CSV table of C-alpha atoms in Angstrom, one decimal:
chain,number,residue,atom,x,y,z
A,107,MET,CA,0.0,0.0,0.0
A,108,ALA,CA,0.9,3.7,0.1
A,109,ILE,CA,-0.6,6.8,1.7
A,110,TRP,CA,-2.7,9.3,-0.3
A,111,LEU,CA,-1.2,8.4,-3.7
A,112,ASP,CA,-1.0,5.0,-5.5
A,113,GLU,CA,-1.2,3.4,-8.9
A,114,THR,CA,-5.0,4.0,-9.1
A,115,SER,CA,-4.7,7.8,-8.6
A,116,LYS,CA,-5.9,9.9,-11.5
A,117,ILE,CA,-3.9,13.2,-11.6
A,118,LEU,CA,-4.9,16.5,-13.2
A,119,VAL,CA,-2.4,19.3,-13.6
A,120,GLN,CA,-3.6,22.9,-13.0
A,121,GLY,CA,-1.3,25.1,-15.0
A,122,ILE,CA,-0.4,22.3,-17.5
A,123,THR,CA,0.2,24.6,-20.4
A,124,GLY,CA,2.9,26.7,-18.6
A,125,SER,CA,6.6,25.9,-18.8
A,126,GLU,CA,6.7,24.2,-15.4
A,127,GLY,CA,3.4,22.4,-15.9
A,128,ARG,CA,4.5,21.1,-19.3
A,129,LYS,CA,8.0,20.0,-18.1
A,130,HIS,CA,6.8,18.2,-15.0
A,131,THR,CA,3.8,16.6,-16.7
A,132,ALA,CA,6.2,14.9,-19.0
A,133,ARG,CA,8.4,13.8,-16.1
A,134,MET,CA,5.4,12.4,-14.2
A,135,LEU,CA,4.2,10.5,-17.2
A,136,ARG,CA,7.6,9.0,-17.7
A,137,ALA,CA,7.4,7.9,-14.0
A,138,GLY,CA,4.2,6.0,-14.8
A,139,SER,CA,1.7,8.4,-13.2
A,140,LYS,CA,-1.8,8.5,-14.6
A,141,ILE,CA,-2.1,12.1,-15.8
A,142,VAL,CA,-5.7,12.3,-17.1
A,143,GLY,CA,-6.1,16.0,-17.8
A,144,GLY,CA,-5.0,19.5,-17.2
A,145,THR,CA,-6.7,22.9,-16.9
A,146,ASN,CA,-6.3,26.2,-18.7
A,147,PRO,CA,-9.6,28.0,-19.6
A,148,LYS,CA,-7.9,29.8,-22.5
A,149,LYS,CA,-6.5,26.6,-24.0
A,150,ALA,CA,-9.3,24.1,-23.5
A,151,GLY,CA,-9.5,21.6,-26.2
A,152,THR,CA,-5.8,21.4,-26.8
A,153,GLU,CA,-3.3,18.7,-25.6
A,154,VAL,CA,0.0,18.7,-23.7
A,155,GLU,CA,2.1,15.5,-24.0
A,156,GLY,CA,-1.1,13.8,-25.2
A,157,VAL,CA,-3.0,14.9,-22.1
A,158,PRO,CA,-6.3,16.7,-22.8
A,159,VAL,CA,-6.7,20.3,-21.5
A,160,PHE,CA,-10.0,21.3,-20.0
A,161,ALA,CA,-11.4,24.7,-19.0
A,162,THR,CA,-12.0,23.9,-15.3
A,163,VAL,CA,-11.2,21.4,-12.6
A,164,ALA,CA,-14.9,20.4,-12.3
A,165,GLU,CA,-15.0,19.6,-16.0
A,166,THR,CA,-11.8,17.6,-15.8
A,167,ILE,CA,-13.2,15.5,-12.9
A,168,GLU,CA,-16.4,15.0,-14.7
A,169,LYS,CA,-14.7,13.8,-17.9
A,170,THR,CA,-11.8,11.8,-16.4
A,171,GLY,CA,-12.6,10.9,-12.8
A,172,ALA,CA,-9.5,12.8,-11.6
A,173,ASP,CA,-8.9,12.5,-7.8
A,174,VAL,CA,-5.6,14.4,-7.4
A,175,SER,CA,-4.6,17.9,-8.6
A,176,VAL,CA,-1.0,19.1,-8.9
A,177,VAL,CA,-0.8,22.9,-9.0
A,178,TYR,CA,1.9,24.6,-11.0
A,179,VAL,CA,0.1,28.0,-11.2
A,180,PRO,CA,2.1,31.2,-10.5
A,181,PRO,CA,1.8,32.6,-6.9
A,182,ALA,CA,-0.7,35.3,-7.8
A,183,GLY,CA,-3.2,32.7,-9.1
A,184,THR,CA,-2.5,29.9,-6.6
A,185,LYS,CA,-5.2,30.8,-4.1
A,186,ALA,CA,-7.9,30.9,-6.8
A,187,ALA,CA,-6.6,27.6,-8.3
A,188,VAL,CA,-6.7,25.8,-4.9
A,189,ILE,CA,-10.2,27.1,-4.1
A,190,GLU,CA,-11.4,26.0,-7.5
A,191,ALA,CA,-10.1,22.5,-6.7
A,192,ILE,CA,-11.7,22.5,-3.3
A,193,ASP,CA,-15.0,23.6,-4.8
A,194,ALA,CA,-14.8,20.8,-7.3
A,195,GLY,CA,-14.5,18.3,-4.4
A,196,ILE,CA,-11.2,16.8,-5.4
A,197,PRO,CA,-9.7,14.7,-2.5
A,198,LEU,CA,-6.0,15.8,-2.8
A,199,VAL,CA,-4.4,19.0,-4.0
A,200,VAL,CA,-0.6,19.2,-4.2
A,201,VAL,CA,0.6,22.8,-4.3
A,202,ILE,CA,4.1,23.0,-5.8
A,203,THR,CA,4.2,26.8,-6.2
A,204,GLU,CA,6.8,28.7,-4.2
A,205,GLY,CA,6.3,32.3,-3.0
A,206,VAL,CA,2.6,32.0,-2.3
A,207,PRO,CA,1.6,34.9,0.1
A,208,VAL,CA,1.0,33.5,3.6
A,209,HIS,CA,-2.4,35.2,3.9
A,210,ASP,CA,-3.4,33.4,0.6
A,211,THR,CA,-2.4,30.0,2.0
A,212,THR,CA,-4.3,30.8,5.3
A,213,ASP,CA,-7.4,31.7,3.2
A,214,PHE,CA,-7.5,28.6,1.1
A,215,TRP,CA,-6.6,26.3,4.1
A,216,ALA,CA,-9.4,27.9,6.1
A,217,TYR,CA,-11.7,27.5,3.2
A,218,ALA,CA,-10.9,23.8,2.9
A,219,LYS,CA,-11.6,23.4,6.7
A,220,SER,CA,-14.9,25.3,6.3
A,221,ARG,CA,-15.9,22.7,3.7
A,222,GLY,CA,-15.5,19.8,6.1
A,223,ASN,CA,-11.8,19.3,5.2
A,224,SER,CA,-12.8,16.8,2.5
A,225,THR,CA,-9.8,18.1,0.4
A,226,ARG,CA,-6.3,17.4,1.7
A,227,ILE,CA,-3.8,20.1,0.7
A,228,ILE,CA,-0.1,19.3,0.5
A,229,GLY,CA,2.2,22.4,0.4
A,230,PRO,CA,2.5,25.0,-0.9
A,231,ASN,CA,6.3,25.4,-1.7
A,232,CYS,CA,6.8,21.7,-1.6
A,233,PRO,CA,8.2,19.0,-3.9
A,234,GLY,CA,5.0,16.9,-3.8
A,235,ILE,CA,4.4,13.3,-3.0
A,236,ILE,CA,5.7,10.0,-4.5
A,237,SER,CA,4.8,6.4,-3.9
A,238,PRO,CA,7.8,4.8,-5.8
A,239,GLY,CA,6.7,2.3,-8.5
A,240,ARG,CA,3.1,3.5,-8.2
A,241,SER,CA,2.7,7.2,-8.8
A,242,ASN,CA,4.4,10.6,-8.6
A,243,ALA,CA,2.6,13.9,-8.1
A,244,GLY,CA,5.0,16.8,-8.1
A,245,ILE,CA,8.7,17.4,-8.8
A,246,ILE,CA,10.4,14.6,-6.9
A,247,PRO,CA,12.7,12.7,-9.2
A,248,ALA,CA,11.2,9.3,-9.7
A,249,ASP,CA,14.4,7.3,-10.3
A,250,ILE,CA,16.1,7.9,-6.9
A,251,THR,CA,14.7,5.0,-5.0
A,252,PRO,CA,12.6,1.8,-5.5
A,253,GLN,CA,9.4,0.8,-3.7
A,254,GLY,CA,10.0,-0.3,-0.1
A,255,ARG,CA,8.7,-0.2,3.4
A,256,ILE,CA,10.0,3.1,4.8
A,257,GLY,CA,7.7,6.2,5.0
A,258,LEU,CA,9.3,9.7,4.7
A,259,VAL,CA,7.8,13.0,5.7
A,260,SER,CA,10.0,16.1,5.2
A,261,LYS,CA,9.8,19.9,5.2
A,262,SER,CA,12.8,20.1,2.8
A,263,GLY,CA,12.7,19.1,-0.8
A,264,THR,CA,16.4,18.7,-1.2
A,265,LEU,CA,16.7,16.6,2.0
A,266,THR,CA,13.8,14.5,0.8
A,267,TYR,CA,15.8,13.6,-2.3
A,268,GLN,CA,19.0,13.0,-0.3
A,269,MET,CA,17.3,10.7,2.2
A,270,MET,CA,15.6,8.7,-0.6
A,271,TYR,CA,19.0,8.3,-2.3
A,272,GLU,CA,20.8,7.3,0.8
A,273,LEU,CA,18.2,4.7,1.7
A,274,ARG,CA,17.8,3.4,-1.9
A,275,ASP,CA,18.8,-0.1,-0.9
A,276,PHE,CA,15.7,-0.3,1.2
A,277,GLY,CA,13.1,1.7,-0.6
A,278,PHE,CA,10.0,3.7,0.4
A,279,SER,CA,6.3,3.2,0.6
A,280,THR,CA,5.6,6.9,0.2
A,281,CYS,CA,7.6,10.1,0.5
A,282,VAL,CA,5.8,13.3,1.3
A,283,GLY,CA,7.3,16.8,1.0
A,284,ILE,CA,5.1,19.0,3.1
A,285,GLY,CA,6.8,22.3,2.4
A,286,GLY,CA,8.6,24.8,4.6
A,287,ASP,CA,6.2,27.8,4.6
A,288,PRO,CA,4.9,29.2,7.9
A,289,VAL,CA,1.4,27.9,7.0
A,290,ILE,CA,1.1,24.5,5.2
A,291,GLY,CA,-1.9,22.2,4.5
A,292,THR,CA,-0.5,18.9,5.7
A,293,THR,CA,1.7,18.5,8.7
A,294,HIS,CA,4.2,16.0,10.1
A,295,ILE,CA,1.5,14.8,12.4
A,296,ASP,CA,-0.9,14.1,9.4
A,297,ALA,CA,1.8,12.0,7.7
A,298,LEU,CA,2.8,10.2,10.9
A,299,ALA,CA,-0.8,9.2,11.5
A,300,ALA,CA,-1.2,7.9,8.0
A,301,PHE,CA,2.1,6.0,8.1
A,302,GLU,CA,1.1,4.5,11.4
A,303,THR,CA,-2.0,2.9,9.9
A,304,ASP,CA,-0.4,1.9,6.6
A,305,PRO,CA,0.3,-1.9,6.8
A,306,ASP,CA,3.1,-1.7,4.3
A,307,THR,CA,5.1,1.0,6.1
A,308,ASP,CA,7.4,-0.5,8.8
A,309,ALA,CA,9.4,2.6,9.8
A,310,ILE,CA,9.3,6.3,9.4
A,311,VAL,CA,11.9,9.0,8.7
A,312,MET,CA,10.9,12.5,9.7
A,313,ILE,CA,12.8,15.6,8.5
A,314,GLY,CA,12.2,18.9,10.2
A,315,GLU,CA,14.0,22.3,10.4
A,316,ILE,CA,14.3,25.3,12.6
A,317,GLY,CA,11.4,27.6,13.1
A,318,GLY,CA,8.0,27.2,14.6
A,319,ASP,CA,7.0,24.3,16.9
A,320,ALA,CA,5.8,21.7,14.4
A,321,GLU,CA,8.5,19.2,15.3
A,322,GLU,CA,7.8,19.6,19.1
A,323,ARG,CA,4.1,18.9,18.4
A,324,ALA,CA,5.1,15.9,16.2
A,325,ALA,CA,7.3,14.6,19.1
A,326,ALA,CA,4.3,14.7,21.5
A,327,TYR,CA,2.1,12.9,18.9
A,328,ILE,CA,4.8,10.2,18.4
A,329,GLU,CA,5.0,9.6,22.1
A,330,GLU,CA,1.3,9.1,22.4
A,331,HIS,CA,0.2,7.5,19.2
A,332,VAL,CA,3.1,6.1,17.0
A,333,THR,CA,4.2,2.5,17.6
A,334,LYS,CA,6.5,2.2,14.6
A,335,PRO,CA,10.1,3.2,14.9
A,336,VAL,CA,10.8,6.8,13.9
A,337,VAL,CA,14.2,8.3,13.0
A,338,GLY,CA,14.5,12.1,12.7
A,339,TYR,CA,16.7,14.9,11.5
A,340,VAL,CA,16.4,18.6,12.2
A,341,ALA,CA,18.1,21.0,9.8
A,342,GLY,CA,19.6,24.2,11.1
A,343,PHE,CA,21.9,23.6,14.1
A,344,THR,CA,24.2,26.4,13.1
A,345,ALA,CA,21.6,28.9,11.9
A,346,PRO,CA,22.0,32.4,13.4
A,347,GLU,CA,19.1,33.8,15.4
A,348,GLY,CA,16.7,36.1,13.6
A,349,LYS,CA,17.8,35.1,10.0
A,350,THR,CA,15.5,33.3,7.7
A,351,MET,CA,17.2,30.2,6.4
A,352,GLY,CA,16.0,28.8,3.0
A,353,HIS,CA,12.3,28.4,3.8
A,354,ALA,CA,10.1,31.3,4.9
A,355,GLY,CA,9.2,29.4,8.1
A,356,ALA,CA,12.8,28.6,9.0
A,357,ILE,CA,13.7,31.3,11.4
A,358,VAL,CA,14.7,31.2,15.1
A,359,SER,CA,13.4,33.8,17.5
A,360,GLY,CA,15.2,33.7,20.8
A,361,SER,CA,15.1,30.1,22.2
A,362,SER,CA,12.0,29.3,20.2
A,363,GLY,CA,12.3,26.9,17.2
A,364,THR,CA,15.9,26.0,17.6
A,365,ALA,CA,17.2,22.7,16.2
A,366,LEU,CA,18.5,21.7,19.6
A,367,ALA,CA,15.1,22.2,21.2
A,368,LYS,CA,13.5,20.1,18.5
A,369,LYS,CA,16.1,17.4,18.8
A,370,GLU,CA,15.6,17.1,22.5
A,371,ALA,CA,11.8,16.9,22.2
A,372,LEU,CA,12.1,14.2,19.6
A,373,GLU,CA,14.6,12.2,21.6
A,374,LYS,CA,12.4,12.5,24.7
A,375,ALA,CA,9.7,10.8,22.6
A,376,GLY,CA,12.0,7.9,21.7
A,377,VAL,CA,13.0,9.1,18.3
A,378,ARG,CA,16.6,8.5,17.3
A,379,VAL,CA,17.9,11.8,15.8
A,380,GLY,CA,20.9,12.0,13.5
A,381,LYS,CA,23.3,14.9,13.5
A,382,THR,CA,23.6,14.9,9.7
A,383,PRO,CA,21.4,13.5,6.9
A,384,SER,CA,23.8,10.7,6.3
A,385,GLU,CA,23.9,9.7,10.0
A,386,THR,CA,20.1,9.8,10.0
A,387,ALA,CA,20.1,7.4,7.0
A,388,ARG,CA,22.5,5.1,8.8
A,389,LEU,CA,20.3,5.1,11.9
A,390,MET,CA,17.3,4.2,9.7
A,391,ALA,CA,19.2,1.5,7.9
A,392,ASP,CA,20.0,-0.1,11.3
A,393,VAL,CA,16.4,0.1,12.3
A,394,VAL,CA,15.2,-1.6,9.1
A,395,ARG,CA,17.8,-4.4,9.4
A,396,SER,CA,16.6,-5.1,12.9
A,397,LEU,CA,12.9,-5.5,12.0
């Protein structure tokens, strides 16, 4: 099995006719993903990589049965694109776009919640989600790792790729890049809960970073609810106070949000935490070999 995305998923691409939409549609198709349609109201009736373009998300769902949307719309149009997908009732929206205003993300996240939260949002500013050998929705390279039994949830796209590569001898059930913005649609806890109930995930890697308290909250959740082994890494041990590092949400204010505080919280919950990505991968390899 996998979480949220598998070989039955039917993906539509919002922004399919733009340069990024075209490029990554081709990459997802090569990875074996079922891309059934795309949207651009000005170019409805055309095709991209053999994929039909429709005017709206609702029409795409009606004509193709799409149940996942990947958003490659520029920041100014992202809020409208996500709300359109929510209104159409699609179960999963993966928002790749970087630079989405935080108040826009807050608006469409709150809108999803007001609709009963029937639509899961991953992102924005994320690499997407991949279930190796099954489906790929986003920009994660599909050839890094094979299918396996490790689950991965990460704020960082680059560290997602590195961890997948370093653990390629074991493989992954699903890898989820949740994004590093201050407001995101899917959290570490959401992914941890899904991996905990997935019968084909035996162990979990969790990658966090400085800023906010998401990792501390995840640690408390792990302590209470997760029975599977979890190995973690927190990026940003040497980050200076008050300086944003990479992601918009990666900023330390006083003693709040430091890598050390997050590491201590995770270790208190029984999570083995690596000092580097490579050490984290070695810790997980040891865990998998012992299962």
